[in-house]
Short mmCIF file of C-alpha atoms in Angstrom, two decimals:
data_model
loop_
_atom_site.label_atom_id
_atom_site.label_comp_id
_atom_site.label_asym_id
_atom_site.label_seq_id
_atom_site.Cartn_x
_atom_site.Cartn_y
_atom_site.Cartn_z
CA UNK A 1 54.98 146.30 142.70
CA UNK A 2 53.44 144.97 139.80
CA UNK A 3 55.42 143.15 137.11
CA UNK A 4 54.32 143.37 133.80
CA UNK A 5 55.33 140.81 130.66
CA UNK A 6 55.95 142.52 127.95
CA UNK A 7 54.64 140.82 124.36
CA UNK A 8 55.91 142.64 121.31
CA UNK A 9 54.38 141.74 117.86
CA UNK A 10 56.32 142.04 114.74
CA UNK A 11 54.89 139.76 111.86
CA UNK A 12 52.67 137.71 113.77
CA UNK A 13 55.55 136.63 115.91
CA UNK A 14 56.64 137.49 119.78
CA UNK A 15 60.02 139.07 119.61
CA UNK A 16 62.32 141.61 121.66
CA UNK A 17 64.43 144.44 119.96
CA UNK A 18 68.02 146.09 121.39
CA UNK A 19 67.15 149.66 121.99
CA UNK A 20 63.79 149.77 119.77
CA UNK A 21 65.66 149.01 116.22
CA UNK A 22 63.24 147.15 114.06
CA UNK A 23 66.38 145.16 112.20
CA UNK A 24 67.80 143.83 115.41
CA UNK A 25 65.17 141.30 116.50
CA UNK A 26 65.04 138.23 117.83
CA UNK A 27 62.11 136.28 117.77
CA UNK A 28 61.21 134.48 120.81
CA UNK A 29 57.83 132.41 119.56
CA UNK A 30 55.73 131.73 116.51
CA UNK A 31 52.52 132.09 119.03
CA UNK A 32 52.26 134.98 120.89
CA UNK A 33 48.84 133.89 122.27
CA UNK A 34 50.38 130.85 124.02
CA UNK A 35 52.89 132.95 125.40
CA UNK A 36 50.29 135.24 126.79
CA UNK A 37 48.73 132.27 128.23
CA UNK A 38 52.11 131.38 129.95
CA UNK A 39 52.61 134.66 131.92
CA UNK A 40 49.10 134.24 132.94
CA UNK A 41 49.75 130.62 134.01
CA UNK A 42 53.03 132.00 136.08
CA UNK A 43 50.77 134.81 138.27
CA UNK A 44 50.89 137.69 136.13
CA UNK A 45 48.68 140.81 136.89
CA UNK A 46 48.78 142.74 133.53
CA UNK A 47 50.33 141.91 129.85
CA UNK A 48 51.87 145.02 127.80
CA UNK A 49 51.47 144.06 124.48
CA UNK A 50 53.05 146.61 121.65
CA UNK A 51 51.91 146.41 117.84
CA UNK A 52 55.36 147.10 116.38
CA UNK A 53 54.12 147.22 112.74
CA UNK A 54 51.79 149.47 113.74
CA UNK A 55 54.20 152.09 115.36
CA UNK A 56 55.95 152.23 111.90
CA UNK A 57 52.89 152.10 109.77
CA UNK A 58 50.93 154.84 112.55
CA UNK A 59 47.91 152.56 112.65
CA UNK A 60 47.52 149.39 114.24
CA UNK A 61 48.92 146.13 111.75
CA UNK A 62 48.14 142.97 114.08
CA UNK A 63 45.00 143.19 115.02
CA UNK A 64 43.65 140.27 114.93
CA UNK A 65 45.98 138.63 116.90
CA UNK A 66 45.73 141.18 119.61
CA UNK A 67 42.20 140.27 119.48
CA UNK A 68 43.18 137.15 119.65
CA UNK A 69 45.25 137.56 122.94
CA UNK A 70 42.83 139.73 124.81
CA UNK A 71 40.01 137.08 124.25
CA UNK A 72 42.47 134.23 125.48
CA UNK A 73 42.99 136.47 129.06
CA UNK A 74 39.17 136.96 129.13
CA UNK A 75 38.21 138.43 132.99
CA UNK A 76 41.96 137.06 134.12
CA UNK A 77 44.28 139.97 133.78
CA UNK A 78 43.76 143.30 132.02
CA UNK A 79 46.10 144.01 128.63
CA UNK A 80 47.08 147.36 127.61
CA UNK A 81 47.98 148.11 123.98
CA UNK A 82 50.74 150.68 122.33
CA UNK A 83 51.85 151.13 118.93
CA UNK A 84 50.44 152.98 116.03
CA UNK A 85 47.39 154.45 117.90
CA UNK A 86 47.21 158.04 116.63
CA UNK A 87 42.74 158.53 116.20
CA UNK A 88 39.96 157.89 118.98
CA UNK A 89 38.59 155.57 116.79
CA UNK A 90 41.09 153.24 117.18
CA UNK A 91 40.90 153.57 120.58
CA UNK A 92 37.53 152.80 120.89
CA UNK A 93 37.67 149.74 118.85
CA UNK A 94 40.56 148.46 121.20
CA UNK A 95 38.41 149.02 124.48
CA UNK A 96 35.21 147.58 122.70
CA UNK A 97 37.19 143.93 122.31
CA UNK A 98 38.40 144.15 126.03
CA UNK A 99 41.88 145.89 125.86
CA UNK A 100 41.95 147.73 129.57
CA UNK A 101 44.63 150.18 128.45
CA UNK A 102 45.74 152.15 125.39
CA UNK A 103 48.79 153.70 125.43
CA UNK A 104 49.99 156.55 123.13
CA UNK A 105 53.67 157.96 122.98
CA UNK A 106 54.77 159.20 119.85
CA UNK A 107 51.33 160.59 119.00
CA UNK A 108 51.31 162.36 122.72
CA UNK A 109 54.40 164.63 121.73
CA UNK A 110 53.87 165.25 118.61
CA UNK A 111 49.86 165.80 118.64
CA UNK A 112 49.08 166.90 122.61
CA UNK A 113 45.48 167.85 121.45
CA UNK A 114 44.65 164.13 120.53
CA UNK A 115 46.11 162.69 124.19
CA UNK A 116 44.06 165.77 125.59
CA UNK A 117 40.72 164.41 123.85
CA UNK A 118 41.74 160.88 124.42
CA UNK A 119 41.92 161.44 128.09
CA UNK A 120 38.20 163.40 127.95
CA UNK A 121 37.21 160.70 126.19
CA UNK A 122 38.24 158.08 127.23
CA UNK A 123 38.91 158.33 131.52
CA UNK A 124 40.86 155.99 133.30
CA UNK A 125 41.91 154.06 129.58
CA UNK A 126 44.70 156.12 128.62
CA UNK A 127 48.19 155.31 129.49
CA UNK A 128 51.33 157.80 128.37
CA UNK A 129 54.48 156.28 127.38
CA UNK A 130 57.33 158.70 127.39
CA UNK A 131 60.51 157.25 125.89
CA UNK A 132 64.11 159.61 126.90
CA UNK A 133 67.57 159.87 126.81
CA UNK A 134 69.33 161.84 129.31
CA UNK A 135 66.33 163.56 130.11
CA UNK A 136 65.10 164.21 126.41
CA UNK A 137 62.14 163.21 125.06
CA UNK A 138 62.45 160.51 121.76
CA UNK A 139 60.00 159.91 119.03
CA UNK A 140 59.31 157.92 115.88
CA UNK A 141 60.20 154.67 117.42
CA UNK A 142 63.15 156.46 119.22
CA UNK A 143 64.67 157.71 115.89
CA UNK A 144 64.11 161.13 116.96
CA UNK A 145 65.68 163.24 119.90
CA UNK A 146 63.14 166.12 120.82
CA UNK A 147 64.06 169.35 122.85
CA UNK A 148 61.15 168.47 125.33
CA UNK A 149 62.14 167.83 128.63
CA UNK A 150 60.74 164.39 130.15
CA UNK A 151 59.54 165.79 133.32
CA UNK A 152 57.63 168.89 131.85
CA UNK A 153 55.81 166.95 129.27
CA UNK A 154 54.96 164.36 132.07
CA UNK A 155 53.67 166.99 134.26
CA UNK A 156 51.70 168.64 131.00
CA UNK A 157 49.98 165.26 130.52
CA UNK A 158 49.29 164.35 134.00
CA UNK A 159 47.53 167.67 133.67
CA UNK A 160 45.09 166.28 130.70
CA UNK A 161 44.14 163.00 132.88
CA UNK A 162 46.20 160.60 131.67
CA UNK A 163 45.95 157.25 134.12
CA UNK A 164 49.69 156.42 134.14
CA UNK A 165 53.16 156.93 132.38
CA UNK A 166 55.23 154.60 131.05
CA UNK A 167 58.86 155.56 130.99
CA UNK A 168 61.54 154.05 129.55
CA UNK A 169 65.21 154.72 129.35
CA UNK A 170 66.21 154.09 125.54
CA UNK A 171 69.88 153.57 126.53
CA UNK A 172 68.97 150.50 128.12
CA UNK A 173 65.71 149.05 126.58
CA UNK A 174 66.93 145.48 125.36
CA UNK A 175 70.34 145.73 126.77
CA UNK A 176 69.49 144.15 129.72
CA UNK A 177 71.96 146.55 131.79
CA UNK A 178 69.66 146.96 134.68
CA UNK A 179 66.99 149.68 135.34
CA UNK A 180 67.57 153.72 135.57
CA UNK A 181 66.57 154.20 138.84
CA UNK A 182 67.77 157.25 139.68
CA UNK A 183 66.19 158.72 136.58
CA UNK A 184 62.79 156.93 137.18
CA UNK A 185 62.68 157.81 140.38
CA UNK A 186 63.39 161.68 139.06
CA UNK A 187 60.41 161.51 136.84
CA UNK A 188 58.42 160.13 139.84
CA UNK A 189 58.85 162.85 142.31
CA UNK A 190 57.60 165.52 139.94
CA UNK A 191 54.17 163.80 139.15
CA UNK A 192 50.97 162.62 141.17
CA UNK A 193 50.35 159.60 138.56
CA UNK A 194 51.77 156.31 139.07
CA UNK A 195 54.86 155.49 137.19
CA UNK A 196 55.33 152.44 135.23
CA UNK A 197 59.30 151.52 134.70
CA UNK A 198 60.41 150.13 131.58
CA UNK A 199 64.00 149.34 129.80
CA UNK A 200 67.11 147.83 131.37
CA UNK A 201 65.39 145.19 133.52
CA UNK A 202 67.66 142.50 134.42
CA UNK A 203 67.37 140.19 137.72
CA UNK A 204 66.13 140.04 141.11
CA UNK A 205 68.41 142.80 142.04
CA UNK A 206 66.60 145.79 139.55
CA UNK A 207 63.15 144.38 141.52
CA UNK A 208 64.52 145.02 144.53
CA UNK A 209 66.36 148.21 143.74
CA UNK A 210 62.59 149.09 142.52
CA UNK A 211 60.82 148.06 145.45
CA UNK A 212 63.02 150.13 147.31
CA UNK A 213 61.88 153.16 145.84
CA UNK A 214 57.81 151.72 145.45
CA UNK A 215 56.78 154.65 148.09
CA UNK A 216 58.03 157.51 145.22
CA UNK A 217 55.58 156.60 142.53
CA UNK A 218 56.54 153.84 141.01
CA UNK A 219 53.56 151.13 140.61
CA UNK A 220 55.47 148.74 138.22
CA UNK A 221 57.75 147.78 135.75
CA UNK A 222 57.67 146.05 132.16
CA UNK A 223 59.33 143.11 131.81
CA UNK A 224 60.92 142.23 128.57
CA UNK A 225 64.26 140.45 127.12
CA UNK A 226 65.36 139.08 130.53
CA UNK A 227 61.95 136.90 130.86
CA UNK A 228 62.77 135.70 127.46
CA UNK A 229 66.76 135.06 127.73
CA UNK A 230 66.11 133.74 131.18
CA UNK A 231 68.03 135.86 133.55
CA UNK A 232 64.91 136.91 135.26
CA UNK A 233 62.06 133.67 135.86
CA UNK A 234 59.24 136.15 136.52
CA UNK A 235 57.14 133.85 138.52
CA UNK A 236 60.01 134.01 140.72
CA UNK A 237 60.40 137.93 140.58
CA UNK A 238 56.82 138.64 141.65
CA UNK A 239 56.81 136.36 145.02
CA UNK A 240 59.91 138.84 145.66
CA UNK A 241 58.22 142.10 144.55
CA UNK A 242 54.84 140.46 147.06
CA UNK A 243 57.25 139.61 149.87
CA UNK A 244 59.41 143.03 149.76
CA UNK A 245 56.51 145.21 149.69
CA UNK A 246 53.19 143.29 150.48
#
């Protein structure tokens, strides 16, 4: 199971949000690039890093400081990158500076043709995230409740080539009210794709409650406001994740 730390850039600062609103923030560091360098320090495997300017502005706002923080995890970890990425070329310029992943939500629903060139384009690079509630497909930094089904649209872009898909519960993103397993699992079983889980992560017993269900899909989870707040030490969370499934 691999744990991912989740960086989220708003300003030029690290913060977290409560169920992706822009005006309830908190910011957690003045230097995202030293807190990079901490989850590397404390074993982990990937960084999720999400340009939240550039999800409201559609194209991406920080960067240089992504830059920044890719060059910093040089050949340690790779870094995957969401948030306002809605043309190849921006893609392109994020794999030429060393991001591993790109990953493209909004722009996915909204414009399938671009995530279906992407994926020619771009092989093995492209990571979906699909955002719900209660099965339904949000957009526009969750804003927006679409008619489109979670699983069909999954299946649609595991179709195109996509590498992965993130999915997060909205209901629970930030709240930290533990993970939707039941609906993660769901999503899972109806794809070939790995499944990242993202939103409601809480303590050791969501990890374990996910590394129950590893065998259906599931290949990780993004970490966010409980690494931050403390109810999950995440150095701490990955020996269990090693240990329950090694």
């Amino acid at each position: 199971m691999l744990l991912i730390p989740a960086i989220d850039l708003k300003d030029g600062r690290c913060v977290r949000l409560r169920q992706g609103d822009l005006d309830d923030a908190t910011i957690f560091s003045e230097d995202p690039t030293a807190v990079a360098t901490q989850w590397l320090e404390q074993g982990a495997r990937r960084l999720h890093l999400v340009d939240l300017n550039g999800a409201v502005a559609g194209k991406p706002k920080n960067e240089a400081l992504i830059k920044a923080i890719v060059a910093a995890m040089g050949d340690d970890i790779p870094v995957q990158i969401g948030g306002g990425i809605r043309d190849l070329d921006t893609i392109e310029r994020y794999l030429d500076f060393g991001i591993s992943y790109v990953i493209i939500g909004t722009a996915a629903v909204k414009d399938p043709g671009f995530l279906h060139d992407a994926c020619g384009a771009f092989p093995g690079n492209i990571i979906v995230g699909l955002d719900a509630r209660d099965g339904k497909v949000a957009t526009d930094g969750w804003s927006k409740l679409t008619k489109h089904d979670v699983t069909d649209l999954a299946k649609k872009f595991e179709d195109y080539g996509c590498e992965s898909i993130i999915y997060t519960d909205i209901g629970r993103d930030g709240m930290l009210s533990g993970v939707n397993i039941e609906a993660t699992v769901r999503l899972a079983q109806h794809v070939r794709i790995p499944v990242i889980a993202s939103g409601g992560v809480t303590d050791l017993r969501d990890i374990e409650a996910l590394c129950a269900v590893e065998e259906e899909g599931i290949e990780g989870a993004i970490l966010g406001r409980s690494i931050y707040e403390g109810t999950l030490d995440f150095a701490a969370a990955q020996k269990l994740a090693d240990e329950l499934n090694p």
